[in-house]
Coordinates of C-alpha atoms in Angstrom, one line a residue:
X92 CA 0.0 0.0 0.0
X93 CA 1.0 3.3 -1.1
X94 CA -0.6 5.5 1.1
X95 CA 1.7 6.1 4.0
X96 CA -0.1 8.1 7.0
X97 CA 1.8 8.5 9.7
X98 CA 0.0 9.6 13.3
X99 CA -0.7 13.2 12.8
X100 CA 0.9 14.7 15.9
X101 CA -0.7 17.6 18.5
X102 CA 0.4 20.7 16.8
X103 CA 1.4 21.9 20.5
X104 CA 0.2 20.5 23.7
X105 CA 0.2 24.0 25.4
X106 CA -1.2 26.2 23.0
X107 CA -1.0 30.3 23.6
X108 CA -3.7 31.2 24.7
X109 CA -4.8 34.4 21.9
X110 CA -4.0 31.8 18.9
X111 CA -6.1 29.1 20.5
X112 CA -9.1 31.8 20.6
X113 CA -8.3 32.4 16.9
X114 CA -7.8 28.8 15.7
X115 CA -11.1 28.0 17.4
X116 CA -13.3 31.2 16.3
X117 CA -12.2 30.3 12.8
X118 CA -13.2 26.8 12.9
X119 CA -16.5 27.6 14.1
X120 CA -17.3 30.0 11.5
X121 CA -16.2 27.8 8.9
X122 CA -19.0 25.8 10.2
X123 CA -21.0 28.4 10.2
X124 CA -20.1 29.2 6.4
X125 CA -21.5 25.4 5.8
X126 CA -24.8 25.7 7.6
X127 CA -25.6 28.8 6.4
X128 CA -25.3 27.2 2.7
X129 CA -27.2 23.8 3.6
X130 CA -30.0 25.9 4.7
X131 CA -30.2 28.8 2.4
X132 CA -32.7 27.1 0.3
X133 CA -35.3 25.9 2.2
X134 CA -35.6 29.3 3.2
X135 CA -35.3 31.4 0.4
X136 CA -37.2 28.7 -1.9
X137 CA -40.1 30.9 -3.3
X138 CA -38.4 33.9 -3.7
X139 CA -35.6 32.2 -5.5
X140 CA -37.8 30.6 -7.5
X141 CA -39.6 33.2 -9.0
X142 CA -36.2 35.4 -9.7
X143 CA -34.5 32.4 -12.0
X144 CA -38.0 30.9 -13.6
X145 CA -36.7 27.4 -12.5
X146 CA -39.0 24.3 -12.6
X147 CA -39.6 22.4 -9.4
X148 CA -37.9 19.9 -11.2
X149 CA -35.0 22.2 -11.6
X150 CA -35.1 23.6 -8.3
X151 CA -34.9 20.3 -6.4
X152 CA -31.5 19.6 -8.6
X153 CA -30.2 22.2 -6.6
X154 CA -30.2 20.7 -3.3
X155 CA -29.6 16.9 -4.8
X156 CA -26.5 18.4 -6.1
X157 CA -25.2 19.8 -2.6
X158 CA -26.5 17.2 -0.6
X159 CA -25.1 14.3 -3.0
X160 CA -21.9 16.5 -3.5
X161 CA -21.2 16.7 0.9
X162 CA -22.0 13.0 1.3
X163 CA -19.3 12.2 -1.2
X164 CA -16.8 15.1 0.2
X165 CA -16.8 12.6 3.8
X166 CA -15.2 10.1 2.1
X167 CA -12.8 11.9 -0.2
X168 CA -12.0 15.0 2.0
X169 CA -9.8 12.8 5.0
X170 CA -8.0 11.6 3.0
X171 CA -6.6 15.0 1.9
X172 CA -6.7 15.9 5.6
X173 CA -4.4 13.2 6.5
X174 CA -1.9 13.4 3.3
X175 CA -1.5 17.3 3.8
X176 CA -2.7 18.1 6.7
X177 CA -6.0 19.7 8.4
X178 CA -5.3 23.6 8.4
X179 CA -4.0 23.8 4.3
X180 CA -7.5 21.8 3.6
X181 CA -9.8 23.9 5.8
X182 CA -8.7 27.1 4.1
X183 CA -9.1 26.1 0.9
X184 CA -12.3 24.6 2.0
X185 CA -12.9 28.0 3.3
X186 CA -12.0 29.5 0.4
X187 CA -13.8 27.5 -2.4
X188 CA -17.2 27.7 -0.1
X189 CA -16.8 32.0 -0.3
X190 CA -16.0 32.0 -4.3
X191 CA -19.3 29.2 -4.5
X192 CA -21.5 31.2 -2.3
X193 CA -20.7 34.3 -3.8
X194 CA -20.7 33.1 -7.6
X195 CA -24.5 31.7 -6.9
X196 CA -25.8 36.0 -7.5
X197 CA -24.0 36.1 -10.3
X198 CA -25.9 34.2 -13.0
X199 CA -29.5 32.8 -12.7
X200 CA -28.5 29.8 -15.2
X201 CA -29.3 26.9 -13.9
X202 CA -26.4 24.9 -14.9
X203 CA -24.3 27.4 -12.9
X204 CA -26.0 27.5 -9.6
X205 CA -25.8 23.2 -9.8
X206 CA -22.3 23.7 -10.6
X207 CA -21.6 26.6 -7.8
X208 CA -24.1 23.8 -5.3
X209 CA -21.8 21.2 -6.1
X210 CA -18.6 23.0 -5.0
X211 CA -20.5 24.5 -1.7
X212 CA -21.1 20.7 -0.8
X213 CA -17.7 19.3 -0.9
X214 CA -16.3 22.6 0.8
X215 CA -18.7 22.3 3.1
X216 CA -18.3 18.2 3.7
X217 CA -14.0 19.5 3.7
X218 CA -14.5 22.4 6.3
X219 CA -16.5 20.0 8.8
X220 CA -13.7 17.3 8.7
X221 CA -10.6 19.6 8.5
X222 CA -11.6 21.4 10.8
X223 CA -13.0 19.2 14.0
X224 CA -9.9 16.9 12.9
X225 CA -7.8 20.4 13.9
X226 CA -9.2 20.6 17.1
X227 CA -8.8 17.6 18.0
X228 CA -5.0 18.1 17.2
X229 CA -4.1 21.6 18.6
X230 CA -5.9 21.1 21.7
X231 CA -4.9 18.7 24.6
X232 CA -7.3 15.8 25.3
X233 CA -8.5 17.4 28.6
X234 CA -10.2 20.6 26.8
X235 CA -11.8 18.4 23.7
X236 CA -15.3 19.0 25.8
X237 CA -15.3 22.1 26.0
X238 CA -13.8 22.6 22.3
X239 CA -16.0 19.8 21.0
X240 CA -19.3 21.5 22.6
X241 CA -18.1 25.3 21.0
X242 CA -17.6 23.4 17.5
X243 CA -21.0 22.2 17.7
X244 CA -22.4 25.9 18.6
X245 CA -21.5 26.0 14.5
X246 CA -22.2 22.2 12.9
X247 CA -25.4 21.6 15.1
X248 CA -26.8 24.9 16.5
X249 CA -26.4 27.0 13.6
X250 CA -27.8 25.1 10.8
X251 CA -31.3 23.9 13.2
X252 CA -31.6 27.2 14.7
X253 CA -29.8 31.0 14.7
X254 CA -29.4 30.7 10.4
X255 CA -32.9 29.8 9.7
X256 CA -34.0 32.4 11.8
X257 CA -31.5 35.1 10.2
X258 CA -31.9 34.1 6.7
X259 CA -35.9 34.7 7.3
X260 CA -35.7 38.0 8.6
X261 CA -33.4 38.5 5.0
X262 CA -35.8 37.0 2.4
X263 CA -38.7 38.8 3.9
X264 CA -36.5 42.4 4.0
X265 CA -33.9 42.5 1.7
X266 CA -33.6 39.2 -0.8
X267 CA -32.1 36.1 -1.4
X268 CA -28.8 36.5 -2.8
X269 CA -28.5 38.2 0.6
X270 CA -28.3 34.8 2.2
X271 CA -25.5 33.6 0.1
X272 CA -23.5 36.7 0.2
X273 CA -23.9 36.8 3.8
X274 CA -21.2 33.7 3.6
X275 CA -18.2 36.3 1.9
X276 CA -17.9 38.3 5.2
X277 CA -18.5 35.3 7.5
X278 CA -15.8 33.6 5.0
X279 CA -13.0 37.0 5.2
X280 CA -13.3 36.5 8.8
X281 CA -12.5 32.9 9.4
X282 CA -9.5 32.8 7.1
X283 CA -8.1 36.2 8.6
X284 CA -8.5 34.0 12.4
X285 CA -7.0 31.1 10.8
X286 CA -3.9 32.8 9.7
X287 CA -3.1 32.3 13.4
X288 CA -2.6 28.6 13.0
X289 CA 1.0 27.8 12.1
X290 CA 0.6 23.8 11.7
X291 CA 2.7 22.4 9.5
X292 CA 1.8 20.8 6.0
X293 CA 2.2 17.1 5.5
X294 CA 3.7 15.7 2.3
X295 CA 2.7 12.3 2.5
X296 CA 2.2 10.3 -0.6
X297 CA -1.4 9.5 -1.5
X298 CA -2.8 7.4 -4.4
X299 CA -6.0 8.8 -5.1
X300 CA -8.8 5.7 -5.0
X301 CA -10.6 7.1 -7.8
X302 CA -12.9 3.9 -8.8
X303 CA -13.9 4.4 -5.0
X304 CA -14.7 7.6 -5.3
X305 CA -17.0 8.2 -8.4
X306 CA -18.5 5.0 -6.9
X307 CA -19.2 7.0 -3.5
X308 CA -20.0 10.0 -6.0
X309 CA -22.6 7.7 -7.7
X310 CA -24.2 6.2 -5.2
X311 CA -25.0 9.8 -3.2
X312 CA -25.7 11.3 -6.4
X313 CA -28.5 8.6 -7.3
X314 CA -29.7 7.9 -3.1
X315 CA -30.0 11.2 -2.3
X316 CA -32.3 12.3 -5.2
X317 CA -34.6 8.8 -4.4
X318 CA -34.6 10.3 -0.8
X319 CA -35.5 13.6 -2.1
X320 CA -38.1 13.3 -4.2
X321 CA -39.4 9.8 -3.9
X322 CA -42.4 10.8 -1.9
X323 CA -43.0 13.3 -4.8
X324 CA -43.4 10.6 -7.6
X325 CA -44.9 7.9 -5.1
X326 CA -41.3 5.9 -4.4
X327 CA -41.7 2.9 -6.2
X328 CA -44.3 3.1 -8.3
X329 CA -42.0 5.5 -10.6
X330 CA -40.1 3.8 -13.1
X331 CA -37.0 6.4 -12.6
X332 CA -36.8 6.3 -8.8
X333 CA -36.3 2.7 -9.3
X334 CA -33.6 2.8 -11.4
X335 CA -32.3 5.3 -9.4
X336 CA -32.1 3.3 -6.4
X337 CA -31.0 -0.2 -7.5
X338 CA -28.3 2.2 -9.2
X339 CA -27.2 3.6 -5.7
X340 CA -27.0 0.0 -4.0
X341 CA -25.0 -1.2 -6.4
X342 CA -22.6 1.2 -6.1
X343 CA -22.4 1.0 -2.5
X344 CA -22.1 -2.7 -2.6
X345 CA -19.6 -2.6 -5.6
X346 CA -18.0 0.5 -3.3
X347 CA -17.5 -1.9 0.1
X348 CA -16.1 -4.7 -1.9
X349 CA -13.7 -3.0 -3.7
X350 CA -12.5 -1.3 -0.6
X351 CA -13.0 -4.4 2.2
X352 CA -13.0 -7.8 -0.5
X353 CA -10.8 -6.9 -3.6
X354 CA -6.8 -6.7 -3.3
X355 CA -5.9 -2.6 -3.8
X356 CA -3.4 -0.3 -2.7
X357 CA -5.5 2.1 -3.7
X358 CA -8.7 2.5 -0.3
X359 CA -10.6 5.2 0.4
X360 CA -10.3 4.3 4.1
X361 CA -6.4 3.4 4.2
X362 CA -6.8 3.8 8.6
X363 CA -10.1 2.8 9.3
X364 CA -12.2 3.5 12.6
X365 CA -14.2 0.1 12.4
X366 CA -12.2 -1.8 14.3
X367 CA -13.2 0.1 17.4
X368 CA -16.6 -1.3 18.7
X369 CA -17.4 1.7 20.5
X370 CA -16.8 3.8 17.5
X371 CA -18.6 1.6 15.6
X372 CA -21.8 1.8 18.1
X373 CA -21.8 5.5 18.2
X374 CA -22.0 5.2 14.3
X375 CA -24.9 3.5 14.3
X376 CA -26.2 5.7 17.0
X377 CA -25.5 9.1 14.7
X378 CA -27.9 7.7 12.2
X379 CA -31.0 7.7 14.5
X380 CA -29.5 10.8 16.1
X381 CA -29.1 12.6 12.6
X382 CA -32.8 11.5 11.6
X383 CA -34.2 13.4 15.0
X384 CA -32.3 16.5 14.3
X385 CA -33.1 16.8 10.4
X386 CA -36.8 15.5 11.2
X387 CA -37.4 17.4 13.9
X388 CA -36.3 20.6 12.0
X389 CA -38.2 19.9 9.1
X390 CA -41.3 19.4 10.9
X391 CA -41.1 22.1 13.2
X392 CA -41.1 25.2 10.7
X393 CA -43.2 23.4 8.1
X394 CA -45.7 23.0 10.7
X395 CA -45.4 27.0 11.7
X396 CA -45.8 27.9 7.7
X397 CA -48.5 25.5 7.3
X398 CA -50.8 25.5 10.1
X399 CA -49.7 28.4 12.0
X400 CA -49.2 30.7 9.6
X401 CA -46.2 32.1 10.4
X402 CA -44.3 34.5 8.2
X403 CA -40.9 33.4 7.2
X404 CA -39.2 35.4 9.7
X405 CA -41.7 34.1 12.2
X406 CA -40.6 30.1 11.5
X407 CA -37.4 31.2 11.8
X408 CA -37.4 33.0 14.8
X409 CA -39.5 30.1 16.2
X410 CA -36.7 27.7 16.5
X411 CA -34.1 30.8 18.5
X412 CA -35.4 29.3 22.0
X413 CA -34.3 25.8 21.1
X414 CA -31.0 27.1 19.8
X415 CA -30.8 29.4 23.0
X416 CA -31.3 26.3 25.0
X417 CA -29.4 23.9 22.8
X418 CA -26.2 26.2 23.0
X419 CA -26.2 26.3 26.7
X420 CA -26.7 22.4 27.0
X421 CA -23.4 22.1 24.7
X422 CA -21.7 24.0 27.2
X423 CA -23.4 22.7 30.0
X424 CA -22.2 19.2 29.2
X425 CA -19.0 19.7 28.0
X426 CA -18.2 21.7 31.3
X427 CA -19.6 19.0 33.1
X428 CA -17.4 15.8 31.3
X429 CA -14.6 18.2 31.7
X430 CA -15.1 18.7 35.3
X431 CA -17.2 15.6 36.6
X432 CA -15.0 13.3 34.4
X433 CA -17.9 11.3 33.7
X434 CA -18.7 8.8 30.7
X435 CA -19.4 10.8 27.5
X436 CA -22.4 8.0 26.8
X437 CA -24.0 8.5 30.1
X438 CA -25.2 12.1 28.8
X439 CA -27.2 10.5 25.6
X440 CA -29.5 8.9 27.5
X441 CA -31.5 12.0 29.8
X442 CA -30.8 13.8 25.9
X443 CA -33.1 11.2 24.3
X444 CA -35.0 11.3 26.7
X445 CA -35.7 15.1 27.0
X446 CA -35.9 15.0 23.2
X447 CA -38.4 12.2 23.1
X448 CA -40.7 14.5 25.8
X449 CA -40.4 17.8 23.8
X450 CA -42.0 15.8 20.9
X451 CA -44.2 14.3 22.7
X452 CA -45.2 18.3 23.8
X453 CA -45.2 19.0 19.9
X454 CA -47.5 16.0 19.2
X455 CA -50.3 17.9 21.3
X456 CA -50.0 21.1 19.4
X457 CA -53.7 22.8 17.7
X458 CA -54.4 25.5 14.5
X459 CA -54.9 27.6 17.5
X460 CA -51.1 27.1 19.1
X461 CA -49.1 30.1 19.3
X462 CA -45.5 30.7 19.6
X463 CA -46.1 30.6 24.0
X464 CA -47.4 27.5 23.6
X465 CA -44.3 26.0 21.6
X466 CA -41.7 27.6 24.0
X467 CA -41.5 24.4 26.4
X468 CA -40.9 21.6 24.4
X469 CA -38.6 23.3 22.3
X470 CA -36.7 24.6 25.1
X471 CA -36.7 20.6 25.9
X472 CA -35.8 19.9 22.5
X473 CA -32.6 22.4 22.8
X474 CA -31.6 20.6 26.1
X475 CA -31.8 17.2 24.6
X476 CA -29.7 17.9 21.6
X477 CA -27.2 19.7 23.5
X478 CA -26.1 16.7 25.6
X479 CA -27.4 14.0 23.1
X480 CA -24.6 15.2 20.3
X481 CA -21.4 16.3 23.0
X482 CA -21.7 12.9 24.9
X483 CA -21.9 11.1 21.4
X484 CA -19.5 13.0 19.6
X485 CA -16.9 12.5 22.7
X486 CA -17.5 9.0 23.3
X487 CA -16.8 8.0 19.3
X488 CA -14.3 10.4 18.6
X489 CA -11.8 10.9 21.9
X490 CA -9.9 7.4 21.5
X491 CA -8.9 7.1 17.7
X492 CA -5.7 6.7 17.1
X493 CA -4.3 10.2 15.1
X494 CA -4.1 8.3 12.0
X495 CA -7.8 7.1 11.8
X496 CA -9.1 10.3 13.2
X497 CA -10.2 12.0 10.1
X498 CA -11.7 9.4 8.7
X499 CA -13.5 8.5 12.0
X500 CA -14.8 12.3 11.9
X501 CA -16.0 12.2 8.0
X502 CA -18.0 8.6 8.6
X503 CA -19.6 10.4 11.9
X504 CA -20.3 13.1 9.8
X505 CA -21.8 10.8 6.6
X506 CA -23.4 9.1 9.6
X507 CA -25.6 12.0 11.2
X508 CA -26.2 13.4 7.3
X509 CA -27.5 10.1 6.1
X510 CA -30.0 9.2 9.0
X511 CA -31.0 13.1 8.1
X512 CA -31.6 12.3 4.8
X513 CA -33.5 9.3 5.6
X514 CA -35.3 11.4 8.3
X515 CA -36.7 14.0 6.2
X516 CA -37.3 11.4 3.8
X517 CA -39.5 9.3 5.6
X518 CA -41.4 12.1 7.7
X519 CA -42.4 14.0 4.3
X520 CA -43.8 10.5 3.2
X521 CA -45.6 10.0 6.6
X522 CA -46.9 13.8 6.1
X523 CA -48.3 12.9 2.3
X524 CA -49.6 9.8 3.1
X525 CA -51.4 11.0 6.8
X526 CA -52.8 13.8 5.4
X527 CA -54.5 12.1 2.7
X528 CA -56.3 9.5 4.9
X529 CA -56.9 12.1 7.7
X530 CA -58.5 14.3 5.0
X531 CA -60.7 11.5 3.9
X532 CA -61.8 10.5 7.5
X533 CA -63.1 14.0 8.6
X534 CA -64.6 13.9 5.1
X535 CA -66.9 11.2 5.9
X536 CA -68.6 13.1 8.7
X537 CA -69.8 15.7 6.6
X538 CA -72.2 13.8 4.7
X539 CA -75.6 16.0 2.9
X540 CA -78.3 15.3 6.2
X541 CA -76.0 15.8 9.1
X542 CA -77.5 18.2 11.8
X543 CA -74.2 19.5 13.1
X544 CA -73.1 20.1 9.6
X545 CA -76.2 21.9 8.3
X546 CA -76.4 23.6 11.6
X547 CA -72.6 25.0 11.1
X548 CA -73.3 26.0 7.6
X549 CA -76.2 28.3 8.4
X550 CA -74.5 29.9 11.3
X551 CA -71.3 30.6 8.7
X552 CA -73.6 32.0 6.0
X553 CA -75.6 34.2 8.7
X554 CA -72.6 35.3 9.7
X555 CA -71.6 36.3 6.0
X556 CA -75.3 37.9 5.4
X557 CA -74.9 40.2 7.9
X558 CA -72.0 41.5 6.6
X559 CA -73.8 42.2 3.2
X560 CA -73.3 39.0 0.8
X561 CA -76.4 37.8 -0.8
X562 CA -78.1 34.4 0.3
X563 CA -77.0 32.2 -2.2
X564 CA -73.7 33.8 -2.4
X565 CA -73.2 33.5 1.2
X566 CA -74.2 29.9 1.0
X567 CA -71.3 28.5 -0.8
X568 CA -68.6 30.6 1.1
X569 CA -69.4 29.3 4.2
X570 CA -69.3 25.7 2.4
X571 CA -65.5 27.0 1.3
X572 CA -64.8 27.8 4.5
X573 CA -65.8 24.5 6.3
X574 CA -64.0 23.2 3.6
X575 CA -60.7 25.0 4.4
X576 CA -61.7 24.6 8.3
X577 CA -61.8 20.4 7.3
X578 CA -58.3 21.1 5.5
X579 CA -56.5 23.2 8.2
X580 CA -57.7 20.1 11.0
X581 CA -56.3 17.5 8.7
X582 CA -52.7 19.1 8.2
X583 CA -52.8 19.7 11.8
X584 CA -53.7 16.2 12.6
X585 CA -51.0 14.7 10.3
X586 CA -47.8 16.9 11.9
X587 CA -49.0 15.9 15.3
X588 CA -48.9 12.3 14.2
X589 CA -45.6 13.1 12.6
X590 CA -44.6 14.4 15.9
X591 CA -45.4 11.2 17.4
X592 CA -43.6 8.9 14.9
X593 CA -40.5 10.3 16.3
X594 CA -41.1 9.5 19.9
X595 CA -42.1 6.0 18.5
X596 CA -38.2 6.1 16.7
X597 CA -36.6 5.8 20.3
X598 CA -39.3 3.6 21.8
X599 CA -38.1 1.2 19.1
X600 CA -34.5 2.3 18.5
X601 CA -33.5 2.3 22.1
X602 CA -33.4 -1.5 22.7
X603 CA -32.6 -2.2 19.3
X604 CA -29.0 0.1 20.0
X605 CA -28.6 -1.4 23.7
X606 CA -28.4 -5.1 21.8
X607 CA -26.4 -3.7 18.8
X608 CA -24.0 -2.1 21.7
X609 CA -23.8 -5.9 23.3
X610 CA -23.1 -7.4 20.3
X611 CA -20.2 -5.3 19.4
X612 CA -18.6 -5.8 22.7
X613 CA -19.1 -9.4 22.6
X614 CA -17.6 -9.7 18.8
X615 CA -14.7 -7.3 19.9
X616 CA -13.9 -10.0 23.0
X617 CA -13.6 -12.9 20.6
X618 CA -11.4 -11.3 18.5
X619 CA -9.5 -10.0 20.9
X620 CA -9.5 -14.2 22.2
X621 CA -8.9 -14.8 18.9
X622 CA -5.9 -13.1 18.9
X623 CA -4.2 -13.5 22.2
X624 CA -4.4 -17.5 21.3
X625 CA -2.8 -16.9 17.6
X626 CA -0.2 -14.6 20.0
X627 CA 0.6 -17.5 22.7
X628 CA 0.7 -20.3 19.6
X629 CA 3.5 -18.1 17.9
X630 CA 5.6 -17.7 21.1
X631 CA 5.3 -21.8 21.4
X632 CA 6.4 -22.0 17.9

């Protein structure tokens, strides 16, 4: 094998204090730079829209192409981390995600904007990796809480909370090409703090695995459009998204079999995490942990634009509590494994369940619900997230080896962004598919004859009379406004059941992860058998 990495060493074990602050500020706002580009679309959709004249169709190739583009950046961008070294990849990361963001106003051509999406994806996927992996090397084991719960201030906070909230209050006052040029200052800044960071680059030799990697780049491209917009053309009952998907497995079965089965010297993960069962646990664990986040963050805003009627600034704002909450939980427990020196994995389990409880809260919500009546649970939701993602991200991250450490971080990373995927995926699907038969249920009770009904309908149309419609005119209003009344209930009805499904997720997922965490320990204690015998046979020989 021709890839030689050698254990990437702690660029100083007592850092100065002023170029800490700076290494660190501009590490988070790389971060920043990535969530601010990930969301910028669900945000600024119909304004967009209407500025380019872009299909739906065209629109949705938009995100596929970012989405697809990150996934595949996980694999490919440790790789470059560990050959040259974390600080020389997050600036250019840093760089090419400025250029991207601020090319996107330049031309409304579509081909362009997927182009300038696809670069904002891998710089995004490069930034995330490069820079946790820098943390994790500048700073001494016993401040990686504290670090680790800042970084997620940017990677988990930001992206859920304080940039959906900003980037409303900009598409409903200024426009959206202000959302993507917000990135060049945000950019300027991080690279100015960076230049404080005097690591060393790394010249190791890499052979790039590229069969590997346009079989990664395949397999995201075709999976994340079938996750995308299956529940638009009915999943399998389109001939495309079927095509689409048995085209994705393939390439991820084709992918694992070239890298783990066929002899190369040529691997896309040349020091892999998977031999640590705890690691490996705590991968499994990011997927359901990365389909709460996404879900929950879908659902929440949709359901304020939907049945609330919140402005866009309104849904934004709605989700500041949780982040309020979720950015003092980050600090809270990493404070608290720094100074308690307890388990990392003994904070998931109060997050879950705090989690679990604020959607629970959620699943009771009415038309009538107000932003009062949402501040608890979310404030739960913030505090559950907070210590769910430190203790997680501690517990799989702390003990790799420096060698296997970025590639650990970029399969956590494709971990929590696949289970989001799958997340929004299935929720949207649950929405469609609820509302339909929740529609047709409260339908059935207003058959022609029914007293309550009749009795409704004249009271609407009084109401309507007296304020100067005609009889007949007044008539079939108030049958369009039941009608719309019928509508509103159903929607409503669907996100609280959607609400529920997630509290279902850890009902079922919870034993389901304490067996998978049993299993791994019990395979990693036969091979570790396995291999003290084959040890003790040698020294006989």
């Amino acid at each position: 094998m021709t890839f030689h990495v050698e254990p990437l060493p702690v660029l100083t074990k007592r850092p100065e204090v002023l170029g800490a602050i700076l290494v660190l500020t501009g590490v988070l706002l790389t971060a920043v730079m990535d969530s601010i580009a990930s969301t910028a679309l669900s945000i600024g959709r119909l304004d967009m829209l209407g500025d380019i004249h872009a299909t739906t169709d065209e629109f949705a190739t938009f995100d596929i192409a970012f989405v697809a583009a990150k996934v595949t950046s996980f694999l490919v961008a440790p790789l470059f981390v560990a050959a040259r070294g974390p600080t020389p990849c997050l600036r250019a990361g840093a760089v090419a995600l400025l250029l991207a963001s601020a090319a996107m106003t330049s031309s409304v051509d579509i081909a362009w904007i997927d182009a300038c999406r696809i670069v904002q994806g891998f710089a995004g996927g490069t930034v995330l990796v490069a820079g946790q992996t820098l943390l994790f090397f500048r700073f001494p084991s016993r401040q990686q809480p504290i670090v680790q719960a800042l970084l997620a201030l940017g990677s988990v906070m930001a992206p859920t909370t304080v940039t959906p909230a900003l980037q409303g209050w900009l598409v409903d006052h200024l426009s959206w090409d202000w959302i993507f040029l917000s990135n060049v200052p945000v950019g300027i800044v991080a690279l100015v703090m960076l230049a404080a960071d005097r690591g060393r680059t790394f010249r190791h030799e890499i052979r790039t695995p590229y069969i590997q990697i346009a079989l990664a780049g395949i397999a995201a491209a075709s999976l994340t459009y079938v996750s995308q917009q299956g529940s638009r053309f009915n999943w399998f009952d389109d001939g495309h998204i079927i095509l689409l998907t048995v085209t994705g497995l393939l390439a991820v079965i084709l992918l694992l079999l070239w890298e783990f089965q066929f002899a190369s010297d040529r691997l896309i993960l040349p020091a892999s995490p998977l031999g640590n069962p705890d690691y490996c646990f705590a991968l499994v664990v990011s997927l359901v942990a990365g389909f709460a986040l996404s879900g929950s963050a879908f659902l929440i805003p949709a359901f304020a634009l939907n049945v609330l009627n919140f402005t866009a600034t309104d849904a934004g704002a709605l989700l500041l509590p949780s982040g309020a909450m979720l950015g003092c939980a980050l600090l809270v427990a990493g404070i608290g494994v720094k100074k308690s020196g307890i388990h990392p994995l003994a904070l998931a389990p109060p997050g879950v369940v705090f989690f679990a409880s604020a959607m629970w809260f959620m699943s009771g919500s009415t038309s009538d619900s107000g932003a009062v009546d949402l501040e608890f649970p979310l404030l739960l939701r913030g505090f559950g997230l907070g210590f769910l993602f430190v203790g997680l991200t501690l517990f799989a991250l702390t003990l790799l080896p420096a060698k296997a450490l970025p590639f650990g971080i970029g399969l956590f990373d494709l971990g929590k962004q696949v289970g989001g995927l799958a997340g929004t995926a299935l929720l949207q699907t649950y929405l469609d598919q609820q509302l339909v038969y929740n529609r047709t249920i409260l339908a059935s009770h207003l058959g022609v004859g029914e007293v309550v009904l009749e009795e409704r309908l004249k009271a609407v149309a009084g109401q309507l009379e007296a304020r100067g419609l005609d009889g007949v005119v007044s008539g079939k209003v108030a049958l369009s406004v039941l009608r719309q009344a019928v509508d509103r209930q159903a929607v409503t009805i669907s996100f609280n059941e959607a609400f529920l499904a997630i509290v279902l997720l850890f009902l079922v997922a919870a034993p389901c992860l304490i067996l998978c965490k049993r299993l791994l320990s019990l395979l990693s204690a036969v091979q570790v058998n396995i291999s003290s015998q084959a040890a003790i046979a040698g020294k006989r020989r």
